[in-house]
PDB file of C-alpha atoms and ligand atoms in Angstrom:
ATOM      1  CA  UNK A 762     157.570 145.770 208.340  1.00 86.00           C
ATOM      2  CA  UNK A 763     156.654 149.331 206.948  1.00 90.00           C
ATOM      3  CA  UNK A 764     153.696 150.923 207.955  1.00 94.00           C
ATOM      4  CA  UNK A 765     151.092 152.964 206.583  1.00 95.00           C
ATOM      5  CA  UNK A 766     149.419 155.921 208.328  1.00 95.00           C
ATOM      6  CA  UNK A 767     146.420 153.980 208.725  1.00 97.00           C
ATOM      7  CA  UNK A 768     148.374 151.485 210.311  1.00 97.00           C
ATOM      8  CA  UNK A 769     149.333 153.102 213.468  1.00 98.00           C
ATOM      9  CA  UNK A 770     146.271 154.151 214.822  1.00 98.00           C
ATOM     10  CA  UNK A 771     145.185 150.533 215.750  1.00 98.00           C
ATOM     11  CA  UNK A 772     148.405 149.142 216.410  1.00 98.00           C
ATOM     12  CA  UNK A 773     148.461 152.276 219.150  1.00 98.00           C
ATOM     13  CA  UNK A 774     145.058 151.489 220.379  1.00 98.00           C
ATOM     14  CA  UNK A 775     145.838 147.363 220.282  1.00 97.00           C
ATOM     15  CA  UNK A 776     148.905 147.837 222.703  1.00 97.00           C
ATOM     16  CA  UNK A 777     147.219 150.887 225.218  1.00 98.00           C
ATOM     17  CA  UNK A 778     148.930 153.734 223.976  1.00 98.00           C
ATOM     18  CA  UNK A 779     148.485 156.877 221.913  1.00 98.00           C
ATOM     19  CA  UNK A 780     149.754 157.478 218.459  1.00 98.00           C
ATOM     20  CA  UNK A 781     152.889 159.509 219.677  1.00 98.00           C
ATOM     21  CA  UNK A 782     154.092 156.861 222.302  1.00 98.00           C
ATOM     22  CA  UNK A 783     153.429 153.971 219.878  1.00 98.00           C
ATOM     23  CA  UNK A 784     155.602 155.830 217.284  1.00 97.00           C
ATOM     24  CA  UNK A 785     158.129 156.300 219.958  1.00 97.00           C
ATOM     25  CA  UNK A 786     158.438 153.026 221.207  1.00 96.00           C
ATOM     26  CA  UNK A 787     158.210 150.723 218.408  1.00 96.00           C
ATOM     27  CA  UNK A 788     158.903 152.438 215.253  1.00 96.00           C
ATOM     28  CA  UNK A 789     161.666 153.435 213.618  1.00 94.00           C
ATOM     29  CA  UNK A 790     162.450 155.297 210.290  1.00 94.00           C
ATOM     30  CA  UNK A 791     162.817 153.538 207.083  1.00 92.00           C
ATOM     31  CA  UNK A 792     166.165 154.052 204.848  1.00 91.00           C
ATOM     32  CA  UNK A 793     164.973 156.765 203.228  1.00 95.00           C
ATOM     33  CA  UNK A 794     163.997 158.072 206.125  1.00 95.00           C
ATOM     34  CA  UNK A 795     160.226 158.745 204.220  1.00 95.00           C
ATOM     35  CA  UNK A 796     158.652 156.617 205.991  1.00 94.00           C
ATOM     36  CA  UNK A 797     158.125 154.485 209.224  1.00 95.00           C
ATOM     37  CA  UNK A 798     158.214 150.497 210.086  1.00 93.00           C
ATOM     38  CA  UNK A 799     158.121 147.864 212.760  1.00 94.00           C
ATOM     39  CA  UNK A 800     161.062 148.753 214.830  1.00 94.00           C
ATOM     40  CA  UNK A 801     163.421 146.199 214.690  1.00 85.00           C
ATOM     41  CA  UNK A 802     163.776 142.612 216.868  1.00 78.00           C
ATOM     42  CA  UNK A 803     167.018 141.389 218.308  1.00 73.00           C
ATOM     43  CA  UNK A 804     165.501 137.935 218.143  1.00 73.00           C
ATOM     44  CA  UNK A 805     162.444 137.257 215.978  1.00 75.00           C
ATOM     45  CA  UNK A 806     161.241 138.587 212.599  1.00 80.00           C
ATOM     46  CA  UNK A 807     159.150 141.164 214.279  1.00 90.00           C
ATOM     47  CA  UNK A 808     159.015 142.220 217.757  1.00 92.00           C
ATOM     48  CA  UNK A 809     155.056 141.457 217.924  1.00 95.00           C
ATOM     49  CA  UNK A 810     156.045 137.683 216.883  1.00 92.00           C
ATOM     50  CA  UNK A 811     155.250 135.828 220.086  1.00 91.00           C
ATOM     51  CA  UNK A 812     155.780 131.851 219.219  1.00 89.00           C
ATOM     52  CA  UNK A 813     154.423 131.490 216.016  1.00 90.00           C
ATOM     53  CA  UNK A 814     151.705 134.065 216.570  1.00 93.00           C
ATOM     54  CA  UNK A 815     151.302 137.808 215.838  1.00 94.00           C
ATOM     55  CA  UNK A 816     150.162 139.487 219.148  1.00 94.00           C
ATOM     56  CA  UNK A 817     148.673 142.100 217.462  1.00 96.00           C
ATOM     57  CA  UNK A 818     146.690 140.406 214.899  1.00 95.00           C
ATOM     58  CA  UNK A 819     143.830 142.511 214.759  1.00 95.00           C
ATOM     59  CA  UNK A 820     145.702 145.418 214.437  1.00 97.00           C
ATOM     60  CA  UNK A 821     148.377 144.186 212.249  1.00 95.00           C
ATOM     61  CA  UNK A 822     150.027 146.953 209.487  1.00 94.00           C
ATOM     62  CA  UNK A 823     148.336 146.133 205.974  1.00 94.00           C
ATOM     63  CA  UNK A 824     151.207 144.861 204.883  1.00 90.00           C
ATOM     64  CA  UNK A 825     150.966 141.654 206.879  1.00 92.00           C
ATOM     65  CA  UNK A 826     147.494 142.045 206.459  1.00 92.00           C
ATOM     66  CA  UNK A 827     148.106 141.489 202.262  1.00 90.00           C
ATOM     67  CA  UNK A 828     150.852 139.209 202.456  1.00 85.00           C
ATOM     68  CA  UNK A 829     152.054 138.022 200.007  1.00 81.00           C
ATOM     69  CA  UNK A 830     152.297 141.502 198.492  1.00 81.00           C
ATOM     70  CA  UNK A 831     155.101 143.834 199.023  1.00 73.00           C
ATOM     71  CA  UNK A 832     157.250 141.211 200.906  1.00 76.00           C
ATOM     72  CA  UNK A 833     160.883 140.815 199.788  1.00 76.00           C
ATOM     73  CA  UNK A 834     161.579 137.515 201.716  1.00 75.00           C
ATOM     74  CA  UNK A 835     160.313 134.318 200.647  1.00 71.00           C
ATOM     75  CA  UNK A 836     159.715 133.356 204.125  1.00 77.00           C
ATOM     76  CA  UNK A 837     156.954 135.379 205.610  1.00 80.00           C
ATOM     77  CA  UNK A 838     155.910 135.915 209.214  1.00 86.00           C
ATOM     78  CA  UNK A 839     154.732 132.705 210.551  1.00 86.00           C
ATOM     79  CA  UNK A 840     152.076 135.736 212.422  1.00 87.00           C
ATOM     80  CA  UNK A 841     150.395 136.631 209.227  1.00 84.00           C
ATOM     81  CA  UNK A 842     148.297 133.218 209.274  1.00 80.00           C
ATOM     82  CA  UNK A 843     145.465 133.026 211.506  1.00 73.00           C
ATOM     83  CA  UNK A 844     145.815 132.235 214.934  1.00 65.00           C
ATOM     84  CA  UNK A 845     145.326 127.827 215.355  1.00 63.00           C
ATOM     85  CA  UNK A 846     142.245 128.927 217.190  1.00 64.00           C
ATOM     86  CA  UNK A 847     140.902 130.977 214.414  1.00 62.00           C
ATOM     87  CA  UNK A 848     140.967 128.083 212.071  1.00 58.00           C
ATOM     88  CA  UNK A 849     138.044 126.031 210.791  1.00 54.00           C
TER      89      UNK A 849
HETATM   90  S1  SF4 B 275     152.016 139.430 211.321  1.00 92.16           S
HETATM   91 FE1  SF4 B 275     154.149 139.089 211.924  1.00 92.16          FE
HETATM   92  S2  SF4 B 275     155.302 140.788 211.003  1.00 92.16           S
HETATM   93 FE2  SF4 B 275     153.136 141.356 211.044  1.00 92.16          FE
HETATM   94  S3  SF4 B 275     152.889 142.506 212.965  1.00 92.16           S
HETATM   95 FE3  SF4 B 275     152.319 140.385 213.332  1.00 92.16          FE
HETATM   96  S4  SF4 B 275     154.166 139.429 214.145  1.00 92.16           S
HETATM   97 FE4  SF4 B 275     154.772 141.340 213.121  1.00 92.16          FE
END
């Protein structure tokens, strides 16, 4: 999941932390190294994927935010829906 700049200041926020540690912790550099993204899961799609929800929802990164856009994988995050509860 690449990230915008915009993107980490909430995500940082959403899980306690400040911009630095949340960069630290859960990023990683993309291929080209020009960039960050969701650090990677050993067992999930995305290491905020709890279930079939996103735990940071209201903070996710734009791109989950404007899925379908900019995805590669015809499966998407099961997070990037609205929580059940959110529903109507
Ligand atoms: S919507 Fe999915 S891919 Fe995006 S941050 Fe949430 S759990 Fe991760």
């Amino acid at each position: 999941m690449y990230l915008t700049a915009a993107d980490v200041p909430p995500l940082a926020a959403a899980l306690g932390l400040d911009e630095e540690a949340f960069i630290e912790r859960y990023t990683e550099l993309t291929p080209d190294r020009r960039g960050l993204r969701l650090a990677g899961a050993p067992d999930a799609p995305c290491l905020f994927l709890a279930g079939d929800r996103c735990g940071v929802y209201a903070a996710r990164p734009r791109q989950c935010r404007t899925y379908p856009e900019g995805w590669r994988t015809a499966q998407p995050c099961p997070g990037v829906s609205p929580p059940a509860s959110a529903r109507a």
